[in-house]
Coordinates of C-alpha atoms and ligand atoms in Angstrom, one line a residue:
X1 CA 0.0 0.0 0.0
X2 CA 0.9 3.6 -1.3
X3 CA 1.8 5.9 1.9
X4 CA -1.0 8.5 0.7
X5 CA -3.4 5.1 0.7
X6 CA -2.3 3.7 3.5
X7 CA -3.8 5.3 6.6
X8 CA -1.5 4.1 9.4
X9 CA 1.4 5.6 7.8
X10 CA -0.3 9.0 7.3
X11 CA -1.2 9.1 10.8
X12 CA 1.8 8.5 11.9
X13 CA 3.5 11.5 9.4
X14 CA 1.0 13.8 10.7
X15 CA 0.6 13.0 14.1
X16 CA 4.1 11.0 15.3
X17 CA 4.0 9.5 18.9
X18 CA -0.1 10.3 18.8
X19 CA -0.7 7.3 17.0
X20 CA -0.3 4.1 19.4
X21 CA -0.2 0.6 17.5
X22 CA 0.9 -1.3 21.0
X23 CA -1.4 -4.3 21.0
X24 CA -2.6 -3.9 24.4
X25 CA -3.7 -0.5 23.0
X26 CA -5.3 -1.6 20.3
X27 CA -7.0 -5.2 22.1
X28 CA -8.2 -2.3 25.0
X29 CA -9.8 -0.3 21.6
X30 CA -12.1 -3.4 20.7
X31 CA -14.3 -3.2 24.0
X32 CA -16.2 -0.7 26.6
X33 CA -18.1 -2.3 29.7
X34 CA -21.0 -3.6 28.0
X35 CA -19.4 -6.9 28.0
X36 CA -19.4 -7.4 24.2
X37 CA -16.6 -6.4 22.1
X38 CA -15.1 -5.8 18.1
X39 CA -14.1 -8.8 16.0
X40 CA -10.4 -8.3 15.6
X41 CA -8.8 -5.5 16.6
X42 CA -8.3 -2.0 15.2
X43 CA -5.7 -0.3 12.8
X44 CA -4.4 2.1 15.6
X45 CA -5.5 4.2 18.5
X46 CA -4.6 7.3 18.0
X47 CA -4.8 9.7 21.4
X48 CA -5.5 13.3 20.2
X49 CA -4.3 15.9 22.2
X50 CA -5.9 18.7 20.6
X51 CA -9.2 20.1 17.6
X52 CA -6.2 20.4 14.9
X53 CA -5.6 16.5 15.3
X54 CA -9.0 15.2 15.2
X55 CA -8.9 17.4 11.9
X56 CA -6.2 15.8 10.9
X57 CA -7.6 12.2 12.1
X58 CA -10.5 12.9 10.0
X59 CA -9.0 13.9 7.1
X60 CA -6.8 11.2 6.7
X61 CA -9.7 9.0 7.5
X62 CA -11.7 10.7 4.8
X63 CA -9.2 10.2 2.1
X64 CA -8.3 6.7 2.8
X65 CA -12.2 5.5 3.5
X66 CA -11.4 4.4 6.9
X67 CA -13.6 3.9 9.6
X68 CA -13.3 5.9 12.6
X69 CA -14.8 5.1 16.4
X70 CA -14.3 8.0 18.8
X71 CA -13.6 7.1 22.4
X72 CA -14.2 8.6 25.6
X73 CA -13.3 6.7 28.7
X74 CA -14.7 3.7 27.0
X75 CA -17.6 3.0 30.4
X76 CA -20.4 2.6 28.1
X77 CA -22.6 0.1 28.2
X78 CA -24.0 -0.6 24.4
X79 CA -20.6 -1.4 22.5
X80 CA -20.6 1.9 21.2
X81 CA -17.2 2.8 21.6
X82 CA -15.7 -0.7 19.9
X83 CA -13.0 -0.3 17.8
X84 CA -12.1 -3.6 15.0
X85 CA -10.8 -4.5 12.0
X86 CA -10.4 -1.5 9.7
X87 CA -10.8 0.8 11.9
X88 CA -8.7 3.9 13.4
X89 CA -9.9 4.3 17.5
X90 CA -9.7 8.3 17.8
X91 CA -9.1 8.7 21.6
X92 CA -10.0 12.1 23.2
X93 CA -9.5 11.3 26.5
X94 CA -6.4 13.6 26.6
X95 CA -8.2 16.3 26.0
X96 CA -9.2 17.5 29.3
X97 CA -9.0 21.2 29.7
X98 CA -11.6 23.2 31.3
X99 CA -11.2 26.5 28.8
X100 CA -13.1 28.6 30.6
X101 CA -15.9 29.0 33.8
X102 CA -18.5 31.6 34.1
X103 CA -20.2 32.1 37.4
X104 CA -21.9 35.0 36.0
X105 CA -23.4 33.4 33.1
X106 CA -23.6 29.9 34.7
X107 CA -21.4 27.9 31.8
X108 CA -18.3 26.5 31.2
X109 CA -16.6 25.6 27.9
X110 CA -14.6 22.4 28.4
X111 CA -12.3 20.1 25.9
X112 CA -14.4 16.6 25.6
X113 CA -11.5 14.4 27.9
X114 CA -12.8 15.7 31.0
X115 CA -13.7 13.3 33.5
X116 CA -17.3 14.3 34.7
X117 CA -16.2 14.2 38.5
X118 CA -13.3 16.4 38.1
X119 CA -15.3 19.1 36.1
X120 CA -17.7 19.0 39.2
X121 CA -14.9 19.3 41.9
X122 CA -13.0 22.1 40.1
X123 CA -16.5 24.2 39.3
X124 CA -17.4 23.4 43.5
X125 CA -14.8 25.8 44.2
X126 CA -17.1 28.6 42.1
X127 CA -19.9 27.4 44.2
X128 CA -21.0 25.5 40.8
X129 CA -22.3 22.1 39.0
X130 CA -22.7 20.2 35.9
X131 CA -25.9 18.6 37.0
X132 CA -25.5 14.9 34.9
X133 CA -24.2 12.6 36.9
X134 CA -24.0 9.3 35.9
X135 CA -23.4 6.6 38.2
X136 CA -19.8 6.3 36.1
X137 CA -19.1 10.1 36.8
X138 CA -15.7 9.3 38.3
X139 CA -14.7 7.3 35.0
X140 CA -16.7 8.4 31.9
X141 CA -15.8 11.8 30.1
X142 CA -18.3 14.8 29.5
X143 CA -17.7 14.5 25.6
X144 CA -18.9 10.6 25.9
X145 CA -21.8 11.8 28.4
X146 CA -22.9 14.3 25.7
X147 CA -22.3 11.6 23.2
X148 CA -24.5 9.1 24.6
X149 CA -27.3 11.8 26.5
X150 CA -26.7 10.3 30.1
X151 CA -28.6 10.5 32.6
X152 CA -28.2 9.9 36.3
X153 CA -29.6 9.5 39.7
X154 CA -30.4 13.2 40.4
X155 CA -32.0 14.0 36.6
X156 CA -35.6 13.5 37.8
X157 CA -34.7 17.0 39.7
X158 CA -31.9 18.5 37.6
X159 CA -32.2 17.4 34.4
X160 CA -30.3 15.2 31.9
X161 CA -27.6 15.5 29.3
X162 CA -29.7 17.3 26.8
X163 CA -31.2 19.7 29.5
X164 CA -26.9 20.9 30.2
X165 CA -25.4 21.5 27.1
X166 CA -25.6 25.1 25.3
X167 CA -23.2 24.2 22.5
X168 CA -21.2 22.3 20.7
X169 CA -17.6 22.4 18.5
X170 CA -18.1 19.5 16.3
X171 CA -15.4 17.8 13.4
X172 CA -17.1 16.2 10.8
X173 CA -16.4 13.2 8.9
X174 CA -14.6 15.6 6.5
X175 CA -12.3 17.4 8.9
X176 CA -14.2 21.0 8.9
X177 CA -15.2 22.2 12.2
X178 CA -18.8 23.4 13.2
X179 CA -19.7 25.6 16.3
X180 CA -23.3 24.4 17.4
X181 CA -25.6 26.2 19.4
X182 CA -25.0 29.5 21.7
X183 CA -23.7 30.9 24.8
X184 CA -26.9 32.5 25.4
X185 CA -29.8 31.0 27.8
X186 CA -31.9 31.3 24.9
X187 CA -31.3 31.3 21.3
X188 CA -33.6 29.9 18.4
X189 CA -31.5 30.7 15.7
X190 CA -32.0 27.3 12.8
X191 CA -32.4 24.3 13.4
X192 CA -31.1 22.7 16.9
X193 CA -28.1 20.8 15.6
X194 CA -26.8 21.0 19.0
X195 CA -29.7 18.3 20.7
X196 CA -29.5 16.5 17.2
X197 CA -25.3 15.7 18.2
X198 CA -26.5 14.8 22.0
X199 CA -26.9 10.8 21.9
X200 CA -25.8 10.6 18.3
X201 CA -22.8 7.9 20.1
X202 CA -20.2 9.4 17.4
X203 CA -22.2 8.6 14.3
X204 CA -22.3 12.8 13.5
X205 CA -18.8 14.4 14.4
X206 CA -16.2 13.8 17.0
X207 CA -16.9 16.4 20.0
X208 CA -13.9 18.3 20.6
X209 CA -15.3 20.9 22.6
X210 CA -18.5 22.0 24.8
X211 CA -20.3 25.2 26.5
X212 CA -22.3 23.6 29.3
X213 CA -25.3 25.0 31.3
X214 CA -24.3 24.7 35.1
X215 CA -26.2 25.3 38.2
X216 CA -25.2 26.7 41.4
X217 CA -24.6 24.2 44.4
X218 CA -28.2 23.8 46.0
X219 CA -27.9 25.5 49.6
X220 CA -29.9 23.9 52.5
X221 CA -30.3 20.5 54.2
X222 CA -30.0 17.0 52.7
X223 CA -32.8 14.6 54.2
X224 CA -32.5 10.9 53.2
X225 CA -35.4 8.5 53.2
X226 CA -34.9 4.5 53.2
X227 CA -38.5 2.8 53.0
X228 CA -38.2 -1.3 52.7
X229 CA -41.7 -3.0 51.1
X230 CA -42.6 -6.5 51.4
X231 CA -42.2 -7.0 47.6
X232 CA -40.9 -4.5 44.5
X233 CA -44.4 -4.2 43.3
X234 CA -45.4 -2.2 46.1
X235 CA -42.3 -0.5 46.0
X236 CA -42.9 0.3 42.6
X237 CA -46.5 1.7 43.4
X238 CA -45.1 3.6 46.6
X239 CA -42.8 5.6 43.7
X240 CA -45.7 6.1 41.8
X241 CA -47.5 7.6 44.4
X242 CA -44.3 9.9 45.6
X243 CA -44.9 11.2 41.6
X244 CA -48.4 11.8 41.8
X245 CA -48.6 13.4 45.1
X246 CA -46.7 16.2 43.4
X247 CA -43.5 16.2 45.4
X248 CA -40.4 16.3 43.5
X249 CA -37.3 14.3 45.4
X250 CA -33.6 14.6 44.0
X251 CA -33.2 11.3 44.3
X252 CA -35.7 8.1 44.1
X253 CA -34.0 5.2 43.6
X254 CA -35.5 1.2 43.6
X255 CA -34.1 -2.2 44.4
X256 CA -35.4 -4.8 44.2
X257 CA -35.2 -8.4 46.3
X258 CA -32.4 -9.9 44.2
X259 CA -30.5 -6.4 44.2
X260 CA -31.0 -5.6 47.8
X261 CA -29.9 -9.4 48.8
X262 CA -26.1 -8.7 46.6
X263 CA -25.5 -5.5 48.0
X264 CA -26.4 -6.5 51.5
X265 CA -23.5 -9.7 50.9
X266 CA -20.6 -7.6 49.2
X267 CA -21.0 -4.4 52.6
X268 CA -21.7 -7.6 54.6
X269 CA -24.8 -6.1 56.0
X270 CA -27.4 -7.9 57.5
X271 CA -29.1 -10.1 55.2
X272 CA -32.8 -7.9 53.8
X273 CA -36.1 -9.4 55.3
X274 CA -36.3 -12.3 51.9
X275 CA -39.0 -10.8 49.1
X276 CA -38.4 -7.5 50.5
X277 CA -37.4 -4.0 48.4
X278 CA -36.2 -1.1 48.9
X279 CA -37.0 3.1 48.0
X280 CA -34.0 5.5 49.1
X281 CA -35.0 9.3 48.9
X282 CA -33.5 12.5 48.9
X283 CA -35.0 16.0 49.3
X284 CA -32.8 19.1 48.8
X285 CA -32.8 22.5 49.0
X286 CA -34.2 25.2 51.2
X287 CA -37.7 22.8 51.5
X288 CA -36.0 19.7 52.1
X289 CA -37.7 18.5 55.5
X290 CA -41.1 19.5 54.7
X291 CA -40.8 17.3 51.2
X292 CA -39.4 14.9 53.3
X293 CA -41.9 14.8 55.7
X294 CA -44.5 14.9 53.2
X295 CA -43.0 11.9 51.0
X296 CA -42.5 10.1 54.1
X297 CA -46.2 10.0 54.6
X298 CA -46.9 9.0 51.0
X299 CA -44.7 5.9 51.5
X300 CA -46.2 4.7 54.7
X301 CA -49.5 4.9 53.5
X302 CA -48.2 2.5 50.4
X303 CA -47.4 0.0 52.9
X304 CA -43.2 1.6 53.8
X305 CA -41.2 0.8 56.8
X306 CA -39.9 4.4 56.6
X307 CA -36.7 5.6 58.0
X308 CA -35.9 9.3 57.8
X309 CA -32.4 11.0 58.2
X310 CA -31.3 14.7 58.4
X311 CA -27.7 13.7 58.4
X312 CA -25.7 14.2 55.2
X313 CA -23.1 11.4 56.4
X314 CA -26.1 8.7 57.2
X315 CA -27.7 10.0 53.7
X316 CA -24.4 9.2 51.7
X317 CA -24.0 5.8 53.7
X318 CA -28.1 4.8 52.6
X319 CA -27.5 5.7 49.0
X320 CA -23.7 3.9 49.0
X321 CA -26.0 0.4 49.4
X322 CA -27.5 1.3 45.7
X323 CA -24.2 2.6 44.4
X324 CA -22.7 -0.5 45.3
X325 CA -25.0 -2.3 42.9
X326 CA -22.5 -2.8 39.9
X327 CA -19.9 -4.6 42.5
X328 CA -23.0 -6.7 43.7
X329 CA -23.6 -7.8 40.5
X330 CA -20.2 -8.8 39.4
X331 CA -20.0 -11.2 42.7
X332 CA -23.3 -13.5 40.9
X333 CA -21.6 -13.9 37.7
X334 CA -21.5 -11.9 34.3
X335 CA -24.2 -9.4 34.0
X336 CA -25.4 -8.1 31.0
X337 CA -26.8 -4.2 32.6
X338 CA -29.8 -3.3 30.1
X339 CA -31.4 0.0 30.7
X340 CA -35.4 0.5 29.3
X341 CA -37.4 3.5 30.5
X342 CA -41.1 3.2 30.8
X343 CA -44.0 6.1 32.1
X344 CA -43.4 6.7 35.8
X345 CA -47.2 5.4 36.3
X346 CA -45.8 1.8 34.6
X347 CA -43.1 1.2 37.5
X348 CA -45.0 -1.4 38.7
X349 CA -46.8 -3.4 35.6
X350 CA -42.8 -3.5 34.2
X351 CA -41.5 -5.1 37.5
X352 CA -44.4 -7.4 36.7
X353 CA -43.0 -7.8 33.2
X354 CA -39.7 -8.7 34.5
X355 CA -41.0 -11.1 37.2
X356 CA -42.7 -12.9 34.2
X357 CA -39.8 -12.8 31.8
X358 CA -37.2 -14.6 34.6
X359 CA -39.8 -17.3 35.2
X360 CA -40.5 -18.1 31.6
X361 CA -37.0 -18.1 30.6
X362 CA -35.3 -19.0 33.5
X363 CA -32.9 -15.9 34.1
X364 CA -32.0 -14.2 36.9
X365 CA -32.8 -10.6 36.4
X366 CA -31.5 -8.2 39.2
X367 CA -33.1 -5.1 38.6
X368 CA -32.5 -1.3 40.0
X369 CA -34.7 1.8 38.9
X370 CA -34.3 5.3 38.8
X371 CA -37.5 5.6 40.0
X372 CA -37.9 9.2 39.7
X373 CA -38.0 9.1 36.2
X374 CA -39.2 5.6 35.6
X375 CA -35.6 4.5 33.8
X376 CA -35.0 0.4 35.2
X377 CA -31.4 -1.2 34.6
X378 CA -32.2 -5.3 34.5
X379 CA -29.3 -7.1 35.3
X380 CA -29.3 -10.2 33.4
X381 CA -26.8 -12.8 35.2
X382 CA -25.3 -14.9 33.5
X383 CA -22.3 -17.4 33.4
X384 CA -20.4 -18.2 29.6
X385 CA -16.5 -18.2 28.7
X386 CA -14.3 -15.2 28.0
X387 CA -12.7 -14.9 24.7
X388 CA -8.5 -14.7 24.6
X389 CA -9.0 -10.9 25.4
X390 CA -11.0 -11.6 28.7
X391 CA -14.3 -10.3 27.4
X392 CA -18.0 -12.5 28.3
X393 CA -20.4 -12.1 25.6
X394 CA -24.0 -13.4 26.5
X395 CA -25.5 -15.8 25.3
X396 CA -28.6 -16.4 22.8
X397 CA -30.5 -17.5 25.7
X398 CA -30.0 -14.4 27.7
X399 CA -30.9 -11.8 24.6
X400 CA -33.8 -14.1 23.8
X401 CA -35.2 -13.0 27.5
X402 CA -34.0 -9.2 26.7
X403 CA -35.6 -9.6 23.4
X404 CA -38.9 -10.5 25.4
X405 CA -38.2 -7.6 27.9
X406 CA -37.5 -4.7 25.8
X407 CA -41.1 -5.5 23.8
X408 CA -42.9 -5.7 27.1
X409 CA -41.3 -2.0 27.7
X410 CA -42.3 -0.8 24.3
X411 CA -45.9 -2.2 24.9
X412 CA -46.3 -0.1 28.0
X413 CA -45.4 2.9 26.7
X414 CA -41.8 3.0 27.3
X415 CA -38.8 3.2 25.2
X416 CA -35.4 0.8 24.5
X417 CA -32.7 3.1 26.1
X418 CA -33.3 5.7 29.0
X419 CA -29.8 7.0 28.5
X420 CA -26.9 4.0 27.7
X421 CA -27.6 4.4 24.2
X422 CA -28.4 2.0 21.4
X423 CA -24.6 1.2 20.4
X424 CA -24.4 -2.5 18.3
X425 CA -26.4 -3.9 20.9
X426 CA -29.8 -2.4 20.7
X427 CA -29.3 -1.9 17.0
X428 CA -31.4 -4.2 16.1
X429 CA -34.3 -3.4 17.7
X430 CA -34.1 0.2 16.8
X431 CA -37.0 0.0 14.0
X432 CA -39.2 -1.5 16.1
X433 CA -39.2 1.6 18.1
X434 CA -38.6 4.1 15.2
X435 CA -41.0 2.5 12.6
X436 CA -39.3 1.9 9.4
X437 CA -40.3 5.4 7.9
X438 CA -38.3 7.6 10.9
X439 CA -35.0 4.9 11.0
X440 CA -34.8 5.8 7.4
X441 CA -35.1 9.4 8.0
X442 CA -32.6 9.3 10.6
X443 CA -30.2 7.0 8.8
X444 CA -30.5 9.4 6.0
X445 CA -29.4 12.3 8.4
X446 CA -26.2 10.5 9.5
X447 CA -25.3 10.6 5.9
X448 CA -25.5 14.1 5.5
X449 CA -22.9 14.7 8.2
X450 CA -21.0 11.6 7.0
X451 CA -21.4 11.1 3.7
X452 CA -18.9 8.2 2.9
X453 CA -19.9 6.4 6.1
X454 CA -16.8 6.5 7.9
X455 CA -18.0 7.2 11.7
X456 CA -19.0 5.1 13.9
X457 CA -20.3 2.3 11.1
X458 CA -22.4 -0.5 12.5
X459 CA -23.3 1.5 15.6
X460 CA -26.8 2.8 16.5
X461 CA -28.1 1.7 12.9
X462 CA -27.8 -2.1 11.1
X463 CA -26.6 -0.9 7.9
Ligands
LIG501 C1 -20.3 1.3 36.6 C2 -21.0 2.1 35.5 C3 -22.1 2.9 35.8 C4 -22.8 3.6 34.8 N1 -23.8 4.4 35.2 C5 -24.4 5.2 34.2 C6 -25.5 6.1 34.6 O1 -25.9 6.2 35.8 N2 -26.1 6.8 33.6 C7 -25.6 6.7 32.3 O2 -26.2 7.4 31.5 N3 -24.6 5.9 32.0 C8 -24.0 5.1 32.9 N4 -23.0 4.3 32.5 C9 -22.6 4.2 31.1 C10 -21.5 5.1 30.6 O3 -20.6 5.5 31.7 C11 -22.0 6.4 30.0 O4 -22.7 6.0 28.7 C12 -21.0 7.4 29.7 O5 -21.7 8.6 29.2 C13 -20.0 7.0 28.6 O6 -18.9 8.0 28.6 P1 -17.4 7.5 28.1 O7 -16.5 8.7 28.2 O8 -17.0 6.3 28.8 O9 -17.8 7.2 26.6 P2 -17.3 6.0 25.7 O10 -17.8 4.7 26.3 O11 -15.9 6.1 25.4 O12 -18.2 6.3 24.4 C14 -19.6 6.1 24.4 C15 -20.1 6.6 23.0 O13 -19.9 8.0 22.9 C16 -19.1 8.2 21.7 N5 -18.2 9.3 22.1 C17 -17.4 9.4 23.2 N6 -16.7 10.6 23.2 C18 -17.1 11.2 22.1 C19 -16.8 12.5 21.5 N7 -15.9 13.3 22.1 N8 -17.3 12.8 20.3 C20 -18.2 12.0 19.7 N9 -18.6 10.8 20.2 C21 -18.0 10.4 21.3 C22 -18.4 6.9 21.4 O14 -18.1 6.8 20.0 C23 -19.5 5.9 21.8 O15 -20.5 5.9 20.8 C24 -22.3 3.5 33.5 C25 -21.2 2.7 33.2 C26 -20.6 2.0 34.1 C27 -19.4 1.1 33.8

């Protein structure tokens, strides 16, 4: 191969020590923590450091026809970030500068690298937050949480991904560079490319760069509620009935039995009451007790053994038993962490769903909910080999049962993805949600910012 045809070696010319071919670089390309990974591994990995060489990345790309996956931290959960064969892995992980932070204006433009928990700990000391916080927010980057829309356990309150983000730099496929959106609380001017690039999981442009709508820290108390029902169906109701009674909590997090049970084993807690779920709560800001109080009331009246808290230190120690689930599940065996949302008032007919879906196909399905906004995580446990990189796949048998619980979602109202994204593992179910006539629409929009194809192929859509 020609040096101008031969991608590698224009990499390398352009961008020298930026373009790793080390093959525990390139095997660590082919997977995220979804479990599955690429078939074979990728051409290189190159780790950009700043816009000029994702231009560059592109470019080359472009002229040579080959595929590029951009990569954040690589902690998402649909295989959306898998780099193989053919392919150039375009890290941005290095670059992690916070430009710029405006207390006055309440944004901050940042470089995509960023970890989300270090952008929140260097905008505290402004008295400031990025409200999205993932469960991962330690060890995924803001340009992947933009990428993929996340969500989190405080975005029934404050918000998701799409509801912080003013603008966007954007590279396309090409190598031209595209400021999206405005620094302005409002603006209206054309279309809103901006929400268009939020969840497009590197399909429309690599984000190099972002103007983010922050908050100021919420003054006030922190009360913490832990109600335990005799079974997740009440539970589930009990949530409902916190959302209809009009109170809004931060935080409304569900476990269920199975959940509970793990957690409970890996703190070495006592063991739950057997059957029994769990509700934790938090109220913030200046009306924190009274909402407390109030939602306290709503979840004994729904059958809670209610325990209230006013201390901040107790609060963090309640919710650490459902941040701890991801541990829990790795002690039962492989899990495969699936993420549907349904209508808040559907908590409990989808628990129902998912009681009927493990007996009839045998699975265990540990399952946590962000309850405040009706978004469930199934864990679906199960045990099969690792390939010669390490990495589980599941079985038929397990996405025959996720087949079954994704349609029993969609039939209540809900949707395939609250916020992991649909990556190469949801692909294929993406038209039943769509319909055929909007997956064409959208696939035909991808090819407007890509025209040849190159990012992200095989991800979100089939073909
Ligand atoms: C323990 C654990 C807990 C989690 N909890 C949550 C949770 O509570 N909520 C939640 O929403 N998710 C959660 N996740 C999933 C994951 O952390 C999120 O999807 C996160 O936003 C991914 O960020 P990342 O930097 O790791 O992106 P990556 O995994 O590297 O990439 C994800 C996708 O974004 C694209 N991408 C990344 N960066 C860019 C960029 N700069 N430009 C264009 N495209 C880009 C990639 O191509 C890929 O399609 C969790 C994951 C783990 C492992």
């Amino acid at each position: 191969m020609t040096p101008e045809r031969d991608p590698v070696a224009a990499l390398q010319a352009a961008l020298g020590d930026r373009v790793d071919t080390t093959p525990a670089s390139l095997a660590g390309a082919r997977a995220d923590k979804s479990g599955h990974a690429a078939s074979g591994l990728p051409l290189a990995v190159v780790h950009a450091r700043s816009v000029d060489d994702v231009q560059q990345t592109l470019r080359i790309a472009s002229a040579t026809a080959t595929p590029v996956v951009t990569r954040g931290a690589g902690t998402g959960l649909a295989g959306a970030a898998n780099a193989g064969t053919g392919e150039i892995a375009l890290s941005v992980r290095e670059m992690d500068r916070i430009l710029e932070v405006r207390p006055d204006d309440l944004l901050a433009v940042v470089e995509p690298g960023i970890l989300n928990a270090d952008l929140n700990a260097a905008l505290a000391e402004h008295g400031l937050w990025w409200a999205p916080d993932p469960a991962s927010r330690a060890i995924s980057t803001v340009g992947g949480n933009i990428a993929t829309g996340a969500g989190g356990l405080l975005c029934a309150k404050y918000g998701v991904v799409r509801d912080a983000v003013l603008g966007i730099d954007l590279v396309l496929a090409d190598g031209r560079l595209l400021r999206l959106g405005h620094r302005t609380v409002k603006g209206v001017t054309g279309l809103d490319l901006t929400s268009l690039v939020i969840g497009s999981e590197g399909t429309l442009g690599v984000i190099v760069g972002a103007t983010l709508k922050l908050r100021r820290l919420v003054p006030g108390e922190v009360c913490t509620i832990a109600a335990t029902f005799p079974d997740v169906r009440t539970a589930a109701e009990a949530s409902a009935a916190v959302t209809a009674s009009g109170a809004q909590p931060a935080i409304m997090e569900l476990m269920d039995a199975a959940s509970l049970a793990a957690v409970h084993a890996l703190l070495s807690l006592a063991p739950p009451t057997p059957g029994a779920a769990q509700l934790t709560i938090q109220t913030d800001g200046p009306a924190a007790p009274a909402e407390a109080d109030a939602i306290a009331d709503v979840l004994a009246a729904a059958g809670g053994t209610v325990a209230l808290s006013h201390d901040r230190a107790e609060g963090e120690r309640l919710l650490a038993i459902r941040r701890s689930m991801h541990p829990a599940m790795e002690t039962l065996g492989t899990a495969l962490i699936e993420d549907v949302s349904v209508p808040r008032s559907a908590l409990p007919a989808m628990f129902d769903e998912i009681a009927r879906v493990e007996r009839e196909h045998g699975v265990v399905i540990p399952t946590v909910a962000h309850a405040g906004d009706g978004n469930l995580h199934p864990n679906f446990i199960f045990t099969a080999p690792a390939d010669e990189f390490g990495v589980v796949e599941a079985p038929e048998y397990v996405w025959a049962a996720a087949d079954d619980l994704f349609r029993a979602a969609l039939r209540l109202g809900g949707t395939l993805t609250g916020e992991h994204g649909v990556g190469v593992l949801k692909r294929r179910w993406l038209a039943d949600e769509l319909g055929e006539d909007q997956w064409e629409l959208q696939r035909q929009i991808t090819r407007v910012f890509d025209p040849q194809g190159i990012l992200n192929p095989g991800k979100v859509f089939t073909t």
